[in-house]
Amino acid sequence: MDIHSQKILILDFGSQYTQLIARRIREAKVYCEIHPYNIGLDRIKSFAPRGIVLSGGPSSVYDKGAPVVDKKIFGLGVPVLGICYGMQLTAKLLGGKVERSKKREYGGASVHVDDKSDLFKDIVPKIKVIKEPGVDGPDYLPFSNLSTDEAPLNVWMSHGDKVKELPRGFRSVAYSNNTDFAAMEDEGRRIYGVQFHPEVVHTPNGDEILGNFLFRVCGCMPSWTMKSFIDTAIAEIKEKVGEGRVVCGISGGVDSAVTAVLVHRAIGNNLTCIFVDNGVLRKNEADKVESTLKKSFHMKIRRVDASGRFLKKLKGTEDPEKKRKTIGAEFVRVFEEEAKKIKNVAFLAQGTLYPDVIESVSFKGPSATIKSHHNVGGLLKKMKLKLVEPLRELFKDEVRALGRALGMPDEIIDRQPFPGPGLAIRIIGEVTEKRCAILREADSIVLEEIKAAGLYTKIWQSFAVLLPIKTVGVMGDERTYENTVALRAVTSIDGMTADWVRLPYEVMERISTRVINEVRGVNRVVYDISSKPPSTIEWE
Ligand code: XMP
């Protein structure tokens, strides 16, 4: 079955949760795409969705210039689900009334739902579990002896306005203390609206509600599985590439490694991978990745030790953006030289992910513009290469699932993100071989201890930063005057926002003791307690 034959269209009105809607739908094994709210009726028709979801958004439907969708989408005969702003907009466009409220309702709420509505059929209410602090386990448990008649559902609200009067043809299918219209439906036209957010974890029955929309209302089948994705992707790569040669740059990160393994599955040794050692990698990084891909997957890998070249170019550079540009430009040069050695290379495989290609504004977080990233656009033009981007449709967690389905080891799949400019943007000030060596050792201890404490996969990123500050210390009877290392550990969903990890004191203590004892040139370790925003994850 074609995995794209049944798809859901999500129209984005700028909600911070839009991406979550997509992820929940994909988790239900239904393919979906996010597009801006104003893509126009023709594009919506040619997309041929099985259902349309209107996301939430920060505006009020009464704001000047508030985002509006073409009313004709309600006449396409395609089911529509409006979430929060999406529901208010639906109500307003179809002749109902929306009330501007003075106070926002933000947080958990209870709603009584009508279990005769398709949206709420066969739902077993999940109740919050009261746990002792520090005890693991699920936050919510289903109460199978309670029906939705008897128990209200816990949901997450985040809205200012609310629907005051339903449009003609609609009925209320949920109410709360705060509103008679927490959800609405027009069963005949298959148009639904929910005031709350079924896509967030704080709506524990949200998956079932979205599932009801997908399966009962839209009639989708759960056909978007990794196995079906692999079959389709391999067929597409074969078709596109034919007998052509493909080159793929691998960095040690998950995305490029999964791309390489997938393309290799499709075309075998017509793929050559290039691994550029730029001198600012983590300790043993290059060896580990190379040996795994070579030994377990028998791939052709050209490893280029260009560390000398990179460090020479970086000499005297202190400005973070200049470091990035220098490394980016040198990378492209080295990569080009290597790629030219491969006969008849016609394609470049790249691990571009779905969040990189979503057109909508709400995904372009500040980092996208504040910090520049690698750009291989020039390379494509110069070498006349065509792009192969088999992960373009996937979210990061789907890439991990794909890697697992391809038999890749956890060591690669669970790797924390690591920036292209590597340790260079974690050495504040000039990057020298000596400072790289100090940071590499300190960083390696941080990772060892974080892994030993079982925290590595629970944390988004954990690493050491070498500061351009020397401080006084005492070792034995001697005064020292050495470098300071900062420890950084953050949790995050997508790198756009982040919070610092409340690491156990014992783990911090072990890291600090080991770094100061084992790394020559460091006599002080400090912990970074800044979240993003207003700070960033990396220090440069
Ligand atoms: P910041 O520091 O902006 O980082 O909060 C957000 C995420 O992006 C990574 N990052 C980079 N990745 N090239 C990359 O490939 C870069 O120049 C770069 N700068 C930051 C960072 O590690 C985090 O995951």
XYZ file of C-alpha atoms and ligand atoms in Angstrom:
564
model
C 0.000 0.000 0.000
C 1.256 3.477 -0.852
C 2.178 5.031 2.492
C 1.161 8.451 1.228
C -2.282 7.463 -0.019
C -4.015 8.481 3.214
C -2.700 11.693 4.581
C -3.776 14.399 6.946
C -3.148 18.061 6.279
C -2.328 20.254 9.262
C -2.824 23.950 8.634
C -0.593 25.951 10.938
C -1.843 29.100 12.619
C 1.370 29.594 14.567
C 0.810 27.486 17.685
C 3.838 26.330 19.639
C 2.148 22.894 19.611
C 1.647 22.444 15.844
C 4.619 20.144 15.521
C 3.249 18.045 18.372
C -0.027 17.566 16.491
C 1.969 16.158 13.590
C 3.990 13.900 15.819
C 0.933 12.496 17.560
C -0.717 11.766 14.199
C 2.436 10.064 12.926
C 2.625 8.039 16.136
C -0.851 6.805 15.268
C 0.800 5.607 12.016
C -0.965 8.073 9.761
C 1.095 10.254 7.447
C 0.609 14.019 7.784
C 2.200 17.247 6.703
C 2.209 20.749 8.158
C 1.579 23.689 5.853
C 0.952 27.384 6.480
C -2.708 28.308 6.984
C -2.728 30.342 3.768
C -1.528 27.805 1.181
C -4.708 28.280 -0.827
C -7.564 26.024 -1.809
C -5.930 24.643 -4.951
C -2.930 23.335 -3.069
C -5.211 21.867 -0.428
C -7.209 20.079 -3.107
C -4.127 18.740 -4.868
C -2.756 17.516 -1.529
C -5.931 15.415 -1.358
C -6.070 14.995 2.425
C -8.258 12.456 4.194
C -8.756 15.028 6.915
C -7.688 18.546 7.825
C -6.565 19.750 11.244
C -6.580 23.472 11.998
C -3.927 24.141 14.627
C -4.062 26.533 17.540
C -2.404 29.913 17.344
C -1.553 32.983 19.377
C -4.062 35.328 17.713
C -7.628 36.237 18.531
C -10.053 35.772 15.642
C -10.912 39.454 16.148
C -7.327 40.705 15.775
C -6.611 42.865 12.787
C -4.803 40.652 10.290
C -5.617 37.466 12.250
C -4.836 34.391 10.126
C -7.873 33.109 8.274
C -8.427 30.036 6.164
C -10.528 29.944 3.003
C -14.064 29.138 4.164
C -14.468 26.813 1.207
C -12.386 24.134 2.956
C -15.532 23.318 4.948
C -17.316 22.469 1.716
C -14.738 20.029 0.341
C -16.404 17.043 1.958
C -13.165 16.421 3.901
C -13.447 16.097 7.712
C -12.026 19.044 9.656
C -10.845 19.207 13.261
C -10.177 22.669 14.690
C -8.011 22.828 17.788
C -8.248 25.893 20.071
C -7.812 28.862 17.679
C -8.759 26.405 14.918
C -12.085 25.763 16.684
C -12.756 29.459 17.275
C -12.008 30.242 13.646
C -14.297 27.431 12.491
C -17.088 28.769 14.723
C -16.644 32.325 13.481
C -16.391 31.435 9.769
C -19.488 29.233 9.908
C -21.663 31.832 11.621
C -21.165 31.219 15.341
C -19.936 33.738 17.877
C -16.620 33.911 19.662
C -16.199 35.768 22.908
C -13.169 37.856 23.622
C -12.190 37.074 27.177
C -10.293 39.283 29.560
C -8.509 36.416 31.234
C -6.622 33.539 29.634
C -7.440 30.006 30.706
C -4.100 28.277 30.920
C -3.444 24.895 32.455
C -5.255 21.714 33.400
C -9.058 21.523 33.291
C -11.765 18.868 33.503
C -14.265 18.432 30.703
C -17.403 16.304 30.593
C -17.658 14.770 27.147
C -20.524 13.225 25.229
C -19.486 9.668 24.451
C -21.975 9.481 21.610
C -19.786 11.850 19.618
C -17.367 10.045 17.307
C -14.551 12.089 18.849
C -15.143 10.667 22.313
C -16.291 7.096 21.677
C -14.682 4.256 23.648
C -12.486 6.499 25.722
C -11.378 5.251 29.111
C -10.638 8.270 31.313
C -7.069 8.466 32.558
C -6.607 9.713 36.076
C -3.502 11.404 37.451
C -1.397 9.173 39.661
C -0.238 10.656 42.930
C 3.369 9.623 43.365
C 6.058 10.018 45.974
C 8.774 12.390 44.754
C 11.475 10.573 42.776
C 9.307 7.518 42.067
C 9.229 6.463 38.409
C 6.110 5.261 36.610
C 3.264 6.568 34.494
C 1.758 9.961 35.342
C -1.759 8.843 34.366
C -3.549 5.493 34.510
C -6.749 4.418 32.710
C -9.728 3.742 34.939
C -11.463 0.947 33.091
C -14.455 0.810 35.434
C -15.306 4.454 34.792
C -16.999 5.755 31.672
C -16.711 9.293 30.353
C -20.282 9.780 31.657
C -19.052 9.264 35.188
C -15.618 10.840 35.050
C -14.560 14.039 33.317
C -11.436 14.004 31.153
C -8.280 15.828 32.188
C -7.349 18.204 29.397
C -4.922 21.041 28.776
C -6.316 24.475 28.014
C -4.398 27.439 26.662
C -6.666 30.080 25.243
C -7.943 33.596 25.614
C -11.112 33.672 23.503
C -13.846 31.053 23.599
C -16.868 30.073 21.534
C -20.034 31.773 22.802
C -22.583 30.624 20.259
C -22.310 27.557 18.024
C -22.758 27.886 14.263
C -25.941 26.430 12.795
C -25.806 22.620 12.461
C -23.386 22.206 15.370
C -23.959 20.789 18.839
C -21.858 20.912 21.971
C -20.129 17.609 22.780
C -18.155 18.690 25.842
C -18.506 21.227 28.631
C -16.441 22.408 31.557
C -16.818 24.813 34.483
C -15.572 27.531 32.235
C -17.539 26.907 29.037
C -20.544 25.106 27.622
C -18.629 24.577 24.406
C -15.370 22.790 25.222
C -15.929 20.726 22.042
C -18.391 20.921 19.167
C -19.406 18.816 16.186
C -21.441 18.906 13.037
C -21.708 15.182 12.457
C -23.337 15.522 9.040
C -20.573 17.678 7.596
C -17.931 15.925 9.737
C -16.599 19.188 11.199
C -15.278 19.129 14.762
C -13.691 21.526 17.195
C -11.985 21.160 20.562
C -11.137 24.069 22.812
C -8.385 22.104 24.555
C -5.146 20.649 23.195
C -5.368 16.883 22.598
C -1.770 16.881 21.262
C -0.010 17.638 24.574
C 0.860 15.072 27.240
C -1.218 16.975 29.783
C -4.297 15.746 27.924
C -3.743 12.071 28.789
C -6.611 10.846 26.584
C -5.474 13.072 23.710
C -4.111 10.176 21.631
C -7.495 8.440 21.701
C -9.333 11.621 20.776
C -7.013 12.251 17.824
C -7.225 8.537 16.981
C -11.014 8.764 16.869
C -10.743 11.659 14.422
C -8.227 9.794 12.242
C -9.805 6.354 12.216
C -13.538 6.803 12.912
C -14.110 10.154 11.259
C -11.540 10.227 8.444
C -11.426 6.455 7.896
C -7.614 6.317 7.809
C -5.657 3.081 8.223
C -2.546 2.916 10.401
C -0.204 2.336 7.456
C 2.651 4.748 8.176
C 5.111 2.296 9.742
C 8.887 2.257 9.632
C 8.847 -0.968 7.647
C 6.600 0.569 5.010
C 8.679 3.748 5.054
C 11.883 1.781 4.432
C 10.364 -0.117 1.498
C 9.080 3.079 -0.071
C 12.267 5.064 0.565
C 14.477 2.335 -0.913
C 12.327 2.124 -4.032
C 12.433 5.918 -4.395
C 16.197 6.127 -3.949
C 16.738 3.358 -6.524
C 14.439 5.061 -8.965
C 16.087 8.455 -8.546
C 19.703 7.331 -8.545
C 19.671 4.394 -10.954
C 23.268 3.309 -11.552
C 24.592 6.733 -10.494
C 27.225 7.176 -7.814
C 26.281 8.830 -4.549
C 28.457 10.558 -1.994
C 27.377 11.184 1.596
C 29.144 13.170 4.285
C 28.978 11.574 7.692
C 29.617 13.522 10.861
C 29.095 11.009 13.620
C 25.575 12.302 14.177
C 22.393 10.260 13.947
C 20.912 11.917 10.848
C 23.862 11.465 8.527
C 24.533 7.917 9.751
C 20.906 6.835 9.214
C 20.876 8.502 5.784
C 24.027 6.623 4.822
C 22.737 3.247 6.022
C 19.405 3.710 4.242
C 21.016 4.767 0.957
C 23.471 1.895 1.282
C 20.543 -0.513 1.659
C 19.183 0.824 -1.601
C 22.287 1.014 -3.777
C 25.085 -0.811 -1.946
C 28.589 0.133 -2.961
C 27.520 2.838 -5.363
C 27.519 4.899 -2.181
C 30.738 6.312 -0.798
C 30.757 8.059 2.555
C 33.197 10.794 3.398
C 34.112 11.435 6.986
C 36.078 14.633 7.493
C 38.035 14.756 10.729
C 38.091 18.503 11.301
C 40.210 18.352 14.447
C 37.351 19.542 16.670
C 35.575 16.211 17.159
C 34.994 14.548 20.519
C 37.482 11.998 21.834
C 37.504 8.762 19.770
C 34.418 9.947 17.877
C 35.866 9.406 14.418
C 37.152 5.911 15.242
C 33.884 4.722 16.745
C 31.628 5.834 13.922
C 33.985 4.634 11.220
C 34.426 1.211 12.728
C 30.692 0.682 13.330
C 29.660 1.631 9.827
C 32.497 -0.311 8.262
C 32.293 -3.444 10.372
C 28.556 -3.838 10.821
C 27.374 -2.371 7.564
C 30.343 -2.970 5.220
C 30.154 0.514 3.829
C 32.776 2.307 1.786
C 34.114 5.095 3.940
C 36.827 7.581 3.112
C 38.149 9.125 6.254
C 40.115 12.301 5.767
C 42.282 13.610 8.556
C 42.110 17.316 7.864
C 42.576 18.441 11.458
C 45.828 20.270 10.661
C 44.179 22.253 7.889
C 41.222 23.280 10.033
C 43.309 24.317 13.019
C 45.585 26.368 10.778
C 42.591 28.208 9.346
C 41.183 28.816 12.819
C 44.423 30.301 14.142
C 43.821 33.674 15.762
C 40.024 33.469 15.357
C 37.985 34.319 18.429
C 34.663 35.386 16.971
C 32.109 32.540 17.089
C 30.489 33.342 13.755
C 33.882 33.577 12.091
C 34.775 30.165 13.543
C 31.575 28.714 12.089
C 32.142 30.258 8.675
C 35.779 29.173 8.576
C 34.919 25.588 9.517
C 31.947 25.513 7.118
C 34.009 26.795 4.196
C 36.932 24.470 4.902
C 34.581 21.535 5.237
C 33.137 22.213 1.804
C 36.659 22.501 0.338
C 37.880 19.219 1.848
C 34.654 17.467 0.956
C 34.880 18.647 -2.639
C 38.474 17.477 -3.005
C 37.504 14.038 -1.741
C 34.291 13.787 -3.721
C 36.199 14.584 -6.905
C 38.311 11.488 -6.369
C 35.206 9.333 -6.715
C 34.471 8.508 -10.345
C 31.178 9.616 -11.885
C 29.653 10.905 -8.691
C 26.294 12.478 -9.495
C 24.373 12.697 -6.203
C 24.893 14.025 -2.719
C 22.920 12.300 0.052
C 22.041 14.523 2.991
C 20.236 14.003 6.290
C 17.796 16.908 5.999
C 14.882 16.425 8.413
C 11.246 17.486 8.258
C 11.550 20.419 10.711
C 14.208 21.896 8.345
C 11.771 21.959 5.437
C 8.455 22.929 7.061
C 7.511 26.216 5.458
C 5.698 27.607 8.467
C 7.107 30.465 10.476
C 6.552 29.004 13.910
C 9.396 26.542 13.365
C 12.118 28.979 12.514
C 13.415 29.360 16.046
C 15.860 32.118 16.878
C 18.895 29.806 16.502
C 18.252 29.495 12.798
C 19.219 33.086 12.275
C 21.389 33.818 15.285
C 23.940 31.127 14.496
C 24.926 30.210 10.950
C 25.083 26.536 9.926
C 26.936 24.548 7.264
C 25.924 25.338 3.746
C 26.658 22.904 0.960
C 24.625 24.807 -1.638
C 27.791 26.002 -3.404
C 29.119 22.480 -3.602
C 26.031 21.209 -5.359
C 26.272 23.873 -8.030
C 29.988 23.586 -8.577
C 30.054 19.808 -8.841
C 26.670 19.624 -10.526
C 25.411 17.182 -7.923
C 21.764 16.369 -7.337
C 20.417 15.982 -3.817
C 19.106 12.795 -2.252
C 17.330 13.550 1.025
C 15.548 10.402 2.171
C 14.764 11.760 5.664
C 12.991 14.914 4.466
C 9.653 13.667 5.754
C 10.820 12.547 9.177
C 10.961 14.001 12.653
C 14.013 13.293 14.776
C 12.301 10.580 16.834
C 11.208 8.907 13.596
C 14.810 8.985 12.342
C 15.806 7.135 15.502
C 13.028 4.592 14.983
C 14.162 4.196 11.369
C 17.762 3.645 12.465
C 16.617 0.939 14.866
C 14.505 -0.695 12.150
C 17.617 -0.710 9.960
C 19.490 -2.579 12.695
C 21.771 0.247 13.771
C 23.273 0.057 17.274
C 21.983 2.205 20.177
C 25.419 3.739 20.423
C 24.780 5.629 17.199
C 21.004 6.017 17.446
C 20.905 7.508 20.927
C 23.748 9.897 20.370
C 23.161 13.390 21.707
C 23.223 16.140 19.075
C 26.673 17.554 18.380
C 27.189 20.789 16.447
C 28.969 20.846 13.074
C 31.645 23.292 14.297
C 32.226 20.857 17.165
C 34.508 21.706 20.045
C 35.501 24.960 18.332
C 32.364 26.666 19.652
C 32.929 25.174 23.092
C 36.421 26.597 23.362
C 35.749 30.211 24.151
C 38.416 32.328 22.526
C 41.104 30.983 20.230
C 41.043 27.313 19.219
C 44.467 25.739 19.524
C 45.594 22.136 19.489
C 46.459 22.368 23.173
C 43.069 23.788 24.160
C 41.336 21.148 22.004
C 43.231 18.437 23.861
C 42.219 19.853 27.271
C 38.550 20.130 26.315
C 38.490 16.719 24.641
C 39.680 15.057 27.859
C 37.311 17.016 30.107
C 34.382 16.391 27.766
C 35.119 12.695 27.631
C 34.984 12.485 31.444
C 31.662 14.348 31.445
C 30.181 11.851 29.006
C 31.585 8.840 30.835
C 30.066 9.966 34.137
C 26.739 10.994 32.626
C 26.512 7.571 30.968
C 27.569 5.771 34.133
C 24.774 7.564 36.029
C 22.260 6.323 33.440
C 21.455 9.885 32.385
C 22.861 10.046 28.850
C 19.661 9.235 26.978
C 17.489 11.265 29.350
C 19.425 14.436 28.613
C 19.302 16.329 25.316
C 22.942 17.426 25.460
C 25.670 17.250 28.089
C 29.164 18.546 27.539
C 32.101 20.584 28.789
C 33.055 24.110 27.746
C 36.570 25.501 28.085
C 36.553 29.084 29.335
C 39.203 31.699 28.598
C 39.569 32.316 32.312
C 42.395 31.229 34.552
C 41.852 31.106 38.273
C 43.959 30.345 41.296
C 43.826 26.982 42.992
C 45.869 24.847 45.305
C 47.060 21.330 44.610
C 49.067 19.600 47.281
C 51.164 22.426 48.683
C 51.362 24.283 45.434
C 49.512 27.255 44.110
C 48.076 26.661 40.649
C 46.861 29.134 38.063
C 44.871 27.157 35.526
C 41.846 26.944 33.239
C 38.167 26.790 34.162
C 35.774 24.257 32.643
C 32.014 24.820 32.596
C 29.690 21.851 32.678
C 26.487 22.149 30.642
C 23.569 19.703 30.661
C 20.177 20.541 29.215
C 16.846 18.927 28.512
C 15.026 19.934 25.352
C 12.479 18.689 22.852
C 13.974 20.152 19.712
C 16.862 22.409 20.706
C 14.765 25.531 20.286
C 14.127 25.906 23.989
C 16.011 24.172 26.790
C 16.210 23.891 30.534
C 19.285 23.106 32.603
C 19.305 19.677 34.182
C 19.079 19.374 37.952
C 21.999 16.917 38.023
C 22.425 14.945 41.225
C 25.167 16.498 43.385
C 27.049 13.188 43.447
C 27.309 13.162 39.656
C 28.514 16.766 39.598
C 30.985 15.959 42.318
C 32.419 12.967 40.455
C 32.752 14.962 37.257
C 34.415 17.870 38.997
C 36.843 15.694 40.959
C 37.807 13.640 37.942
C 38.224 16.597 35.587
C 40.417 18.489 38.042
C 42.490 15.407 38.931
C 42.806 13.873 35.497
C 42.950 16.771 33.060
C 46.214 18.667 33.177
C 45.548 22.385 32.922
C 42.171 22.528 34.680
C 41.752 23.485 38.333
C 38.089 24.575 38.512
C 34.717 23.272 37.298
C 31.519 25.346 37.344
C 27.942 24.409 36.450
C 25.838 26.383 33.971
C 22.337 27.056 35.349
C 20.923 29.079 32.443
C 17.942 28.049 30.368
C 17.191 28.858 26.738
C 15.905 31.479 26.152
C 17.418 33.824 27.181
C 20.722 31.880 26.993
C 21.542 29.369 24.252
C 22.596 25.746 24.599
C 26.090 26.267 23.219
C 28.198 29.021 24.723
C 29.097 30.468 21.332
P 21.911 26.884 20.501
O 23.303 27.039 21.001
O 21.581 27.839 19.378
O 21.836 25.433 19.853
O 20.898 26.928 21.596
C 20.678 24.791 19.440
C 21.089 23.445 18.885
O 21.847 23.636 17.680
C 23.159 23.113 17.833
N 24.044 24.056 17.177
C 24.642 23.859 15.991
N 24.598 22.787 15.175
N 26.051 23.912 13.682
C 25.330 22.822 14.020
O 25.354 21.853 13.266
C 26.123 25.027 14.459
O 26.790 25.998 14.115
C 25.379 24.974 15.679
N 25.207 25.875 16.684
C 24.396 25.278 17.589
C 23.393 22.997 19.329
O 24.356 21.996 19.645
C 21.999 22.665 19.817
O 21.695 21.291 19.643
